[in-house]
mmCIF file of C-alpha atoms in Angstrom:
data_model
loop_
_atom_site.group_PDB
_atom_site.id
_atom_site.type_symbol
_atom_site.label_atom_id
_atom_site.label_comp_id
_atom_site.label_asym_id
_atom_site.label_seq_id
_atom_site.Cartn_x
_atom_site.Cartn_y
_atom_site.Cartn_z
ATOM 1 C CA GLY A 1 122.305 3.726 85.065
ATOM 2 C CA GLN A 2 123.926 6.329 86.263
ATOM 3 C CA GLN A 3 123.641 6.086 90.148
ATOM 4 C CA VAL A 4 125.961 6.530 93.408
ATOM 5 C CA MET A 5 124.432 4.671 96.161
ATOM 6 C CA GLN A 6 125.274 6.024 99.549
ATOM 7 C CA ILE A 7 125.743 4.429 103.435
ATOM 8 C CA PRO A 8 124.138 5.366 106.016
ATOM 9 C CA GLN A 9 121.686 7.862 105.788
ATOM 10 C CA TYR A 10 121.985 8.772 109.305
ATOM 11 C CA GLN A 11 125.140 8.015 111.975
ATOM 12 C CA HIS A 12 125.021 9.562 115.699
ATOM 13 C CA VAL A 13 128.360 9.588 116.883
ATOM 14 C CA GLN A 14 129.414 10.321 120.818
ATOM 15 C CA GLU A 15 132.393 13.285 120.205
ATOM 16 C CA GLY A 16 135.957 10.765 120.256
ATOM 17 C CA GLU A 17 133.962 8.136 118.420
ATOM 18 C CA ASP A 18 134.674 6.973 115.113
ATOM 19 C CA PHE A 19 133.239 7.766 112.087
ATOM 20 C CA THR A 20 133.138 6.181 108.118
ATOM 21 C CA THR A 21 130.260 6.611 105.153
ATOM 22 C CA TYR A 22 130.664 4.237 102.139
ATOM 23 C CA CYS A 23 129.701 4.939 98.278
ATOM 24 C CA ASN A 24 128.655 2.468 96.056
ATOM 25 C CA SER A 25 128.365 2.586 92.091
ATOM 26 C CA SER A 26 127.589 -0.229 89.755
ATOM 27 C CA THR A 27 129.508 0.879 86.995
ATOM 28 C CA THR A 28 132.720 2.208 87.451
ATOM 29 C CA LEU A 29 133.688 5.975 88.051
ATOM 30 C CA SER A 30 136.177 8.141 86.429
ATOM 31 C CA ASN A 31 136.774 9.781 89.774
ATOM 32 C CA ILE A 32 135.053 10.653 92.662
ATOM 33 C CA GLN A 33 134.878 13.520 95.479
ATOM 34 C CA TRP A 34 133.544 14.301 98.339
ATOM 35 C CA TYR A 35 131.534 17.360 100.013
ATOM 36 C CA LYS A 36 130.995 18.506 103.508
ATOM 37 C CA GLN A 37 127.698 20.541 104.010
ATOM 38 C CA ARG A 38 127.140 22.001 107.464
ATOM 39 C CA PRO A 39 123.300 22.351 108.082
ATOM 40 C CA GLY A 40 121.841 25.085 106.629
ATOM 41 C CA GLY A 41 124.595 25.526 103.958
ATOM 42 C CA HIS A 42 125.555 24.806 100.701
ATOM 43 C CA PRO A 43 128.033 21.859 99.808
ATOM 44 C CA VAL A 44 131.807 22.028 100.298
ATOM 45 C CA PHE A 45 134.373 20.295 98.195
ATOM 46 C CA LEU A 46 136.861 18.281 100.251
ATOM 47 C CA ILE A 47 138.765 16.125 97.932
ATOM 48 C CA GLN A 48 139.206 14.466 94.536
ATOM 49 C CA LEU A 49 140.152 10.774 94.180
ATOM 50 C CA VAL A 50 141.040 9.042 90.491
ATOM 51 C CA LYS A 51 143.210 6.437 90.439
ATOM 52 C CA SER A 52 142.686 2.628 91.336
ATOM 53 C CA GLY A 53 142.964 2.222 95.151
ATOM 54 C CA GLU A 54 144.158 5.408 96.235
ATOM 55 C CA VAL A 55 144.297 6.817 99.726
ATOM 56 C CA LYS A 56 144.599 10.920 101.084
ATOM 57 C CA LYS A 57 144.727 12.266 104.123
ATOM 58 C CA GLN A 58 143.140 14.995 105.496
ATOM 59 C CA LYS A 59 144.001 15.352 109.029
ATOM 60 C CA ARG A 60 141.781 13.544 110.711
ATOM 61 C CA LEU A 61 140.039 12.429 107.599
ATOM 62 C CA THR A 62 140.839 9.597 105.473
ATOM 63 C CA PHE A 63 139.710 8.654 101.548
ATOM 64 C CA GLN A 64 139.869 5.575 99.720
ATOM 65 C CA PHE A 65 138.758 4.370 96.489
ATOM 66 C CA GLY A 66 138.667 0.885 95.544
ATOM 67 C CA GLU A 67 140.489 -1.117 93.299
ATOM 68 C CA ALA A 68 137.942 -1.667 90.987
ATOM 69 C CA LYS A 69 136.382 2.317 91.018
ATOM 70 C CA LYS A 70 132.881 1.366 92.121
ATOM 71 C CA ASN A 71 133.135 2.075 95.956
ATOM 72 C CA SER A 72 134.769 4.824 98.044
ATOM 73 C CA SER A 73 134.966 5.335 101.865
ATOM 74 C CA LEU A 74 135.250 8.568 104.015
ATOM 75 C CA HIS A 75 137.256 8.081 107.601
ATOM 76 C CA ILE A 76 136.901 10.111 110.396
ATOM 77 C CA THR A 77 138.714 9.497 113.590
ATOM 78 C CA ALA A 78 137.889 10.401 116.658
ATOM 79 C CA THR A 79 134.804 12.965 115.619
ATOM 80 C CA GLN A 80 134.895 16.326 116.765
ATOM 81 C CA THR A 81 131.377 18.533 117.007
ATOM 82 C CA THR A 82 132.559 20.691 114.190
ATOM 83 C CA ASP A 83 132.882 17.639 112.017
ATOM 84 C CA VAL A 84 129.128 17.628 111.893
ATOM 85 C CA GLY A 85 127.685 18.025 109.003
ATOM 86 C CA THR A 86 126.449 15.610 105.799
ATOM 87 C CA TYR A 87 128.474 14.279 103.799
ATOM 88 C CA PHE A 88 128.122 14.023 100.101
ATOM 89 C CA CYS A 89 129.937 11.697 97.464
ATOM 90 C CA ALA A 90 130.009 12.465 93.900
ATOM 91 C CA GLY A 91 130.721 9.951 91.107
ATOM 92 C CA GLY A 92 131.789 11.090 87.916
ATOM 93 C CA PHE A 93 131.380 8.555 84.920
ATOM 94 C CA LEU A 94 133.587 7.016 82.255
ATOM 95 C CA GLY A 95 132.017 7.619 78.737
ATOM 96 C CA SER A 96 130.096 10.761 80.036
ATOM 97 C CA GLY A 97 132.295 12.411 77.383
ATOM 98 C CA ASN A 98 134.325 14.022 80.563
ATOM 99 C CA THR A 99 131.730 16.370 80.793
ATOM 100 C CA GLY A 100 133.202 17.034 84.701
ATOM 101 C CA LYS A 101 129.105 16.254 85.509
ATOM 102 C CA LEU A 102 129.043 14.271 88.671
ATOM 103 C CA ILE A 103 126.674 12.179 90.123
ATOM 104 C CA PHE A 104 126.151 12.469 93.741
ATOM 105 C CA GLY A 105 125.004 9.996 96.522
ATOM 106 C CA GLN A 106 122.435 10.542 99.268
ATOM 107 C CA GLY A 107 124.631 11.891 101.524
ATOM 108 C CA THR A 108 125.371 10.312 104.820
ATOM 109 C CA THR A 109 124.165 12.925 107.769
ATOM 110 C CA LEU A 110 126.330 12.870 111.163
ATOM 111 C CA GLN A 111 125.468 13.943 114.721
ATOM 112 C CA VAL A 112 127.920 14.058 116.970
ATOM 113 C CA LYS A 113 127.447 14.249 120.291
ATOM 114 C CA PRO A 114 129.503 16.364 122.961
ATOM 115 C CA ASP B 1 131.650 34.080 100.066
ATOM 116 C CA SER B 2 132.289 31.301 96.941
ATOM 117 C CA GLY B 3 132.604 32.904 94.669
ATOM 118 C CA VAL B 4 129.016 31.650 93.105
ATOM 119 C CA THR B 5 126.489 33.909 93.709
ATOM 120 C CA GLN B 6 122.902 33.023 93.253
ATOM 121 C CA THR B 7 119.815 35.224 93.692
ATOM 122 C CA PRO B 8 116.910 35.491 95.083
ATOM 123 C CA LYS B 9 117.848 33.183 97.842
ATOM 124 C CA HIS B 10 114.528 32.796 99.210
ATOM 125 C CA LEU B 11 111.197 32.959 96.593
ATOM 126 C CA ILE B 12 107.694 31.913 97.782
ATOM 127 C CA THR B 13 105.350 31.650 94.679
ATOM 128 C CA ALA B 14 102.045 29.990 94.090
ATOM 129 C CA THR B 15 100.893 26.469 92.141
ATOM 130 C CA GLY B 16 101.158 27.000 88.505
ATOM 131 C CA GLN B 17 103.265 30.344 88.510
ATOM 132 C CA ARG B 18 106.590 30.654 86.554
ATOM 133 C CA VAL B 19 110.054 32.032 88.311
ATOM 134 C CA THR B 20 113.363 32.207 87.278
ATOM 135 C CA LEU B 21 116.693 31.415 89.580
ATOM 136 C CA ARG B 22 119.792 33.489 88.605
ATOM 137 C CA CYS B 23 123.370 32.155 88.935
ATOM 138 C CA SER B 24 126.553 34.070 88.544
ATOM 139 C CA PRO B 25 129.327 31.246 88.418
ATOM 140 C CA ARG B 26 133.199 31.890 89.818
ATOM 141 C CA SER B 27 135.037 34.269 88.051
ATOM 142 C CA GLY B 28 136.718 32.340 85.032
ATOM 143 C CA ASP B 29 134.978 29.170 85.458
ATOM 144 C CA LEU B 30 133.421 28.217 82.070
ATOM 145 C CA SER B 31 130.803 25.599 83.351
ATOM 146 C CA VAL B 32 127.877 25.712 85.587
ATOM 147 C CA TYR B 33 125.997 22.959 87.049
ATOM 148 C CA TRP B 34 122.378 23.161 88.280
ATOM 149 C CA TYR B 35 120.751 20.504 91.311
ATOM 150 C CA GLN B 36 118.126 20.012 93.248
ATOM 151 C CA GLN B 37 117.884 19.106 96.595
ATOM 152 C CA SER B 38 114.683 18.317 98.139
ATOM 153 C CA LEU B 39 114.277 17.547 102.244
ATOM 154 C CA ASP B 40 116.224 14.590 102.931
ATOM 155 C CA GLN B 41 117.354 14.491 99.832
ATOM 156 C CA GLY B 42 120.518 14.098 98.123
ATOM 157 C CA LEU B 43 121.473 16.590 95.015
ATOM 158 C CA GLN B 44 119.917 15.797 91.834
ATOM 159 C CA PHE B 45 121.485 17.207 88.854
ATOM 160 C CA LEU B 46 119.290 18.911 86.717
ATOM 161 C CA ILE B 47 121.576 20.411 83.776
ATOM 162 C CA GLN B 48 125.193 21.433 82.927
ATOM 163 C CA TYR B 49 126.282 24.231 80.554
ATOM 164 C CA TYR B 50 129.804 25.077 79.360
ATOM 165 C CA ASN B 51 130.922 28.076 78.041
ATOM 166 C CA GLY B 52 127.114 29.097 76.722
ATOM 167 C CA GLU B 53 126.440 25.768 75.233
ATOM 168 C CA GLU B 54 124.575 23.331 76.976
ATOM 169 C CA ARG B 55 126.862 19.941 78.389
ATOM 170 C CA ALA B 56 124.957 17.640 79.871
ATOM 171 C CA LYS B 57 121.146 16.947 80.968
ATOM 172 C CA GLY B 58 119.849 14.634 83.862
ATOM 173 C CA ASN B 59 116.161 14.067 85.235
ATOM 174 C CA ILE B 60 114.956 17.505 83.921
ATOM 175 C CA LEU B 61 111.451 18.486 84.016
ATOM 176 C CA GLU B 62 110.365 19.666 80.957
ATOM 177 C CA ARG B 63 108.213 22.227 82.811
ATOM 178 C CA PHE B 64 111.987 23.624 83.883
ATOM 179 C CA SER B 65 114.923 24.882 81.324
ATOM 180 C CA ALA B 66 118.147 27.022 81.312
ATOM 181 C CA GLN B 67 120.873 29.094 79.773
ATOM 182 C CA GLN B 68 123.875 30.094 80.423
ATOM 183 C CA PHE B 69 124.540 33.936 78.684
ATOM 184 C CA PRO B 70 127.484 35.195 76.877
ATOM 185 C CA ASP B 71 129.009 36.794 80.556
ATOM 186 C CA LEU B 72 128.870 32.808 81.568
ATOM 187 C CA HIS B 73 125.708 33.781 84.248
ATOM 188 C CA SER B 74 122.817 31.409 83.565
ATOM 189 C CA GLU B 75 119.298 31.489 84.366
ATOM 190 C CA LEU B 76 116.924 28.186 85.442
ATOM 191 C CA ASN B 77 113.619 28.693 84.329
ATOM 192 C CA LEU B 78 110.879 26.692 85.791
ATOM 193 C CA SER B 79 107.098 27.124 84.930
ATOM 194 C CA SER B 80 103.845 25.641 85.959
ATOM 195 C CA LEU B 81 105.257 25.348 89.566
ATOM 196 C CA GLU B 82 103.677 22.403 91.548
ATOM 197 C CA LEU B 83 103.985 22.014 95.059
ATOM 198 C CA GLY B 84 106.797 19.208 94.887
ATOM 199 C CA ASP B 85 108.884 21.887 93.025
ATOM 200 C CA SER B 86 109.545 23.163 96.769
ATOM 201 C CA ALA B 87 113.030 22.584 97.324
ATOM 202 C CA LEU B 88 116.738 23.834 97.240
ATOM 203 C CA TYR B 89 117.987 25.043 94.050
ATOM 204 C CA PHE B 90 121.551 25.183 93.340
ATOM 205 C CA CYS B 91 124.276 26.302 91.346
ATOM 206 C CA ALA B 92 127.498 25.036 91.035
ATOM 207 C CA SER B 93 130.667 26.079 89.028
ATOM 208 C CA SER B 94 134.050 24.499 87.968
ATOM 209 C CA ALA B 95 137.662 25.098 86.291
ATOM 210 C CA LEU B 96 138.311 21.619 85.018
ATOM 211 C CA ASP B 97 139.709 23.118 81.731
ATOM 212 C CA ARG B 98 142.284 24.691 83.987
ATOM 213 C CA GLY B 99 143.178 21.870 85.900
ATOM 214 C CA GLN B 100 141.064 22.481 89.320
ATOM 215 C CA ASP B 101 139.029 19.316 91.213
ATOM 216 C CA GLY B 102 136.011 20.017 92.438
ATOM 217 C CA TYR B 103 132.964 22.104 92.183
ATOM 218 C CA THR B 104 132.052 26.030 94.185
ATOM 219 C CA PHE B 105 128.852 25.793 95.122
ATOM 220 C CA GLY B 106 126.241 28.877 95.413
ATOM 221 C CA SER B 107 124.654 29.190 98.485
ATOM 222 C CA GLY B 108 121.647 27.831 96.798
ATOM 223 C CA THR B 109 117.603 29.759 96.415
ATOM 224 C CA ARG B 110 115.032 28.107 98.402
ATOM 225 C CA LEU B 111 112.068 28.115 96.400
ATOM 226 C CA THR B 112 108.496 27.262 97.940
ATOM 227 C CA VAL B 113 105.564 26.637 95.993
ATOM 228 C CA VAL B 114 102.343 27.476 98.131
#
């Protein structure tokens, strides 16, 4: 079935350390999106990756889409306390009629110790 | 304010009851998606509507139903409520047909079944 696995579930880092979360799908994705949910908030769209091997950067955040379009990662360099939250990947699957439906991973909750 | 409005913000009800959650999408967005987020869980896709028509269905229980009205607002109806239905219910809208990436989420409705 359509499933996106995300690891780790939790990550505690010291401020200034790097952080990475990984997503995997057993089937090829048409696209992958990343969202951030602050504690008590709602998910907020960060970025979309569509092309095989694509890499995009947003300041300290680097997003990658695997060559086979089955995996993705988000890397944060030199974390800050403002990075605290849960990061979700969300995959769009081929053959779903391009409805725009996304299947979300379980999320990685990042805690940053000042 | 994300532009997606969900009401009510909080709902407390008893087992066996029926509730209706309401969502107004961002102006001009034709697609509405409903997701359920339980404690420490990811976002589970329930159902999608596009311009009044059901477009995609996830693991939505038979006790749950939804619809999208001509003015594009959507309602999610939950009946015969059980304790396990307690969760945060998010609505999101998107404008894929206008080439805009990503979902815009509402602030959610927190449902507590007692």
